XYZ file of C-alpha atoms in Angstrom:
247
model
C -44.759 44.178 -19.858
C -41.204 43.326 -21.081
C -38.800 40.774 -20.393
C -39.885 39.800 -17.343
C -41.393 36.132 -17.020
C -42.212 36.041 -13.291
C -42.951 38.809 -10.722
C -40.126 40.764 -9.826
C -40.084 41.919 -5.523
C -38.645 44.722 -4.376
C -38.299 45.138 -1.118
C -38.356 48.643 0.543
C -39.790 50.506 2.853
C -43.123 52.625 2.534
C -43.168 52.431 -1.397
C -45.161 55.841 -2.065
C -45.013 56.503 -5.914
C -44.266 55.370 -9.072
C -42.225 57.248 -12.370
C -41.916 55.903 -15.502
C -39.144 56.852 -18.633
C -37.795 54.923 -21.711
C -35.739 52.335 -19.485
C -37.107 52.163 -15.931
C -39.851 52.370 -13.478
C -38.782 53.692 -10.636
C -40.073 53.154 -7.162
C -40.259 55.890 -4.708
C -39.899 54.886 -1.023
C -40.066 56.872 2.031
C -36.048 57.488 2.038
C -35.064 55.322 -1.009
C -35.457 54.817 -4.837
C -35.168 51.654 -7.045
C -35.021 51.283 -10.684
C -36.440 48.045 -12.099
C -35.421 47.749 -15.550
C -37.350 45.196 -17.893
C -34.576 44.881 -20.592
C -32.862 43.077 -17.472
C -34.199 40.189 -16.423
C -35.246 40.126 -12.496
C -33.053 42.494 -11.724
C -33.294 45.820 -10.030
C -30.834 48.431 -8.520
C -30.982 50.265 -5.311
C -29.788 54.076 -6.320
C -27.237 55.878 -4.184
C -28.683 58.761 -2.323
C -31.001 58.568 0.466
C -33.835 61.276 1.111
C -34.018 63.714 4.636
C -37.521 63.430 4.621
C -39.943 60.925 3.540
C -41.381 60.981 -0.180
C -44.477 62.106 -1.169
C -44.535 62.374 -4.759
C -42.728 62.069 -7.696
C -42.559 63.226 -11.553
C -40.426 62.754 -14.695
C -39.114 65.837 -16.909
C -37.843 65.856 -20.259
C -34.426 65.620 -19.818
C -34.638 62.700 -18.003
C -34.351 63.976 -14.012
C -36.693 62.358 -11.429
C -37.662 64.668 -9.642
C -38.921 63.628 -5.822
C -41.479 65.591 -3.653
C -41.015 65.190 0.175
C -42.452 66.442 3.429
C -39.403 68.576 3.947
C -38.275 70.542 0.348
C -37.364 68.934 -3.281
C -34.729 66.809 -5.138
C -33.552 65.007 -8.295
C -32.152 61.756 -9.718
C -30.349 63.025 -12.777
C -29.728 58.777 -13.461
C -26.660 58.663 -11.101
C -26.469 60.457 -8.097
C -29.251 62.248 -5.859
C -29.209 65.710 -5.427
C -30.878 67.469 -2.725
C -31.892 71.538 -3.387
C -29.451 74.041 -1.966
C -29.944 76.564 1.006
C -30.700 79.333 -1.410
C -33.484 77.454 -3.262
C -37.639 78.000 -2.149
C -38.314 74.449 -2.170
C -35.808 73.978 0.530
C -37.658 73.313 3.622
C -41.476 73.038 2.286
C -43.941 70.426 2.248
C -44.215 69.267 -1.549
C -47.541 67.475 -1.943
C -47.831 67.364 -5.470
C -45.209 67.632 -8.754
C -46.559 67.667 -12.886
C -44.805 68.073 -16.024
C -47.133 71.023 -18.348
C -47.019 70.753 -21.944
C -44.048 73.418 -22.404
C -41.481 70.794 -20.270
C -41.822 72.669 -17.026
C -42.050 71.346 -13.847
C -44.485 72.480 -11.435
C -44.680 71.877 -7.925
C -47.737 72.177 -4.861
C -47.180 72.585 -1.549
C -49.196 72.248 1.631
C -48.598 75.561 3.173
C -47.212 77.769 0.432
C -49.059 77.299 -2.744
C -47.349 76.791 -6.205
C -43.935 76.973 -7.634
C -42.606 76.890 -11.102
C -39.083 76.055 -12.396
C -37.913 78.107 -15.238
C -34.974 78.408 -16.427
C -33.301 76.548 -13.942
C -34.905 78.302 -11.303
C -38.153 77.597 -8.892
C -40.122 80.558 -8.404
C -43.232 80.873 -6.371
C -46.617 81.828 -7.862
C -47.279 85.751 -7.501
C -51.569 85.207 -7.958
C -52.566 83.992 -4.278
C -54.664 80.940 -4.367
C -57.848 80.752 -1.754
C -56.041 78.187 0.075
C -51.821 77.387 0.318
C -52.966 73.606 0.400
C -52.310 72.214 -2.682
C -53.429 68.742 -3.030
C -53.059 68.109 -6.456
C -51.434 68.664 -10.135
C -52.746 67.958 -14.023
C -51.158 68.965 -16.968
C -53.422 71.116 -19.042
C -53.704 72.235 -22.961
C -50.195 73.811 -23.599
C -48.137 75.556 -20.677
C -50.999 75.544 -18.645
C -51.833 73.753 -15.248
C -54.789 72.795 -13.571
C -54.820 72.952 -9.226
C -56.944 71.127 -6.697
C -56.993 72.407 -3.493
C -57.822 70.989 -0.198
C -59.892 73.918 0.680
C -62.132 72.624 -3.072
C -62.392 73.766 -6.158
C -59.877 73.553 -9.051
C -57.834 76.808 -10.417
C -56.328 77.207 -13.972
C -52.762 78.459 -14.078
C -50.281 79.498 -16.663
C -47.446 80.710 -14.888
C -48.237 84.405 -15.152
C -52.428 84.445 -14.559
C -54.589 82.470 -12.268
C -58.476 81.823 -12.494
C -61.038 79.671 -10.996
C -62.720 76.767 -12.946
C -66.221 76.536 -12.742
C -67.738 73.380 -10.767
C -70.290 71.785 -9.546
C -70.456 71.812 -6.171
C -69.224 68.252 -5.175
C -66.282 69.785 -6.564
C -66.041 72.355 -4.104
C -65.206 69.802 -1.790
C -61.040 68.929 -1.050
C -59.840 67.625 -4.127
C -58.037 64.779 -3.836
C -56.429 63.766 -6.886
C -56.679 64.991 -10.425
C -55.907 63.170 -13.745
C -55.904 63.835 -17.442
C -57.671 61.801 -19.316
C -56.682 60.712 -23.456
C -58.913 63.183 -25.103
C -58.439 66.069 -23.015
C -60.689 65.364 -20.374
C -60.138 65.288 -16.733
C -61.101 62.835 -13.831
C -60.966 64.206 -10.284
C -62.182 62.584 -6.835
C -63.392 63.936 -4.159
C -64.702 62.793 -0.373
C -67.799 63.411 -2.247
C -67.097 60.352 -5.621
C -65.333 60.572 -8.572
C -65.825 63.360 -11.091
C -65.297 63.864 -14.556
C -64.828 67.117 -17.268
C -62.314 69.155 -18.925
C -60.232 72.254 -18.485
C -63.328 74.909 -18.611
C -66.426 72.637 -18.312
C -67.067 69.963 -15.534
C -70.366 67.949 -15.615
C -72.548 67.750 -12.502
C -72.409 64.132 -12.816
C -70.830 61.698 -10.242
C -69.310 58.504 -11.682
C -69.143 56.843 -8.280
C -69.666 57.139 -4.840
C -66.622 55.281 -2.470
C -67.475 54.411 1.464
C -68.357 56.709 4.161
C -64.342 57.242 5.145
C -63.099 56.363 2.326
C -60.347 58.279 0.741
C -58.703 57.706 -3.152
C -55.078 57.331 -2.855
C -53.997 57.109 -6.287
C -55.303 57.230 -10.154
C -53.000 55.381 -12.720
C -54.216 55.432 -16.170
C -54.411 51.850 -18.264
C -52.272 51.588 -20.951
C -55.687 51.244 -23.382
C -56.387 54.805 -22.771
C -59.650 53.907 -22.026
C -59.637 53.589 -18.250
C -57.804 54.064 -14.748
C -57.072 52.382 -11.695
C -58.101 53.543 -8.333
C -56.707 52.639 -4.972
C -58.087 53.358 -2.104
C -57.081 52.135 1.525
C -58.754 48.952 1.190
C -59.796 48.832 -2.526
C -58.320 48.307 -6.096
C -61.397 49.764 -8.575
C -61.470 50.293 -12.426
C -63.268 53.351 -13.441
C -64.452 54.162 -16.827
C -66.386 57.630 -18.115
C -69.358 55.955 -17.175
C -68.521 53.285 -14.008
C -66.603 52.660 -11.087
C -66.132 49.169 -10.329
């Protein structure tokens, strides 16, 4: 959508995740980040800055910073220059596996070894309530400051910076959650080894939408722009999934 009247390349290595603001999508590789903007036709830049560690995830905050999770500790585009988090920071060194935006403009990021950590105020600040499991797989935005977890170990947790509590699910649920979107409406989509699973911040229905191959793992969920559906990836497969379908 845009300007553009042919498909624009980029050429990079290992893209790995996508952010999107008012003037660019930006395209996370393993060690570098491109901004394709579609006021300008064909044309993309290659950002200064290039990343220790290979990127895992990425997220856009209010003010505009692009925030980049990677197998070795955090940083930020602030739309010039690529900044790397300090010695004296927690993210430093740690495995970020996952990075969401909660209703109240903080940024919130999972780890694989040390659970959750929340920047307020300019700081990052680990999670005082101990999850069941470090490994954080995945991040969703819920109603107001809140924030709902996936784990590796299953099971999703409901977290507002200051309490933590289990969601109740069914128990293909309890299985390592994978990935974890919200849903127009307020509902939630989450998928499993066990399918794809849908329900909201305190309810989940025992219903699987679909089932994907023995082996099989989801890489990714992108919403459509109708509202009304998502994109799936998978490691061979490019499915549409509705409340009711996955095709």
């Amino acid at each position: 959508r845009g300007t553009f009247r042919r498909p624009v390349v980029v050429r990079m290595e290992k893209p790995a995740d996508l952010a999107v603001d008012r003037e660019a999508v930006w395209i996370v590789g393993a060690r570098e980040l491109v901004a394709v903007f579609p006021r300008r036709l064909n044309k993309f830049r290659t950002l200064t800055g290039r990343l220790p560690t290979p990127v895992v995830t990425a997220v856009q905050d209010a003010p505009g910073r692009t925030w980049l999770g990677t197998t070795g500790g955090l940083a930020f585009h602030d739309g010039f220059r690529l900044h790397a988090l300090g010695r004296r920071d927690a993210l430093r060194r740690l495995h970020v596996t996952a990075l969401a935006v909660d209703g109240a403009a903080r940024v919130w990021a999972g780890t694989a070894r040390d659970g959750v950590f929340l920047l307020e105020r300019r700081n990052w600040r680990q999670l005082r309530e101990e999850l069941p499991s470090p490994y954080v797989t995945c991040l969703a935005p819920g109603d107001g400051s809140t924030m709902l977890i996936g784990l590796y170990s299953g099971g999703l947790f409901r977290a507002d910076g200051r309490t933590l509590r289990r969601v109740p699910v069914p128990p293909p649920l309890r299985r390592p959650v994978r990935l974890l979107v919200r849903l127009t409406g307020g509902e939630y989509l989450a998928a499993t080894d066990a399918g794809l699973h849908r329900g909201r911040e305190d309810f989940w229905l025992p219903v699987n939408l679909g089932t994907l191959a023995p082996g099989e793992r989801a890489k990714k969920l992108v919403p459509l722009p109708d509202g009304d559906a998502l994109l799936l990836t998978t490691a061979g497969r490019l499915l549409r999934v509705t409340g009711r379908s996955v095709r």
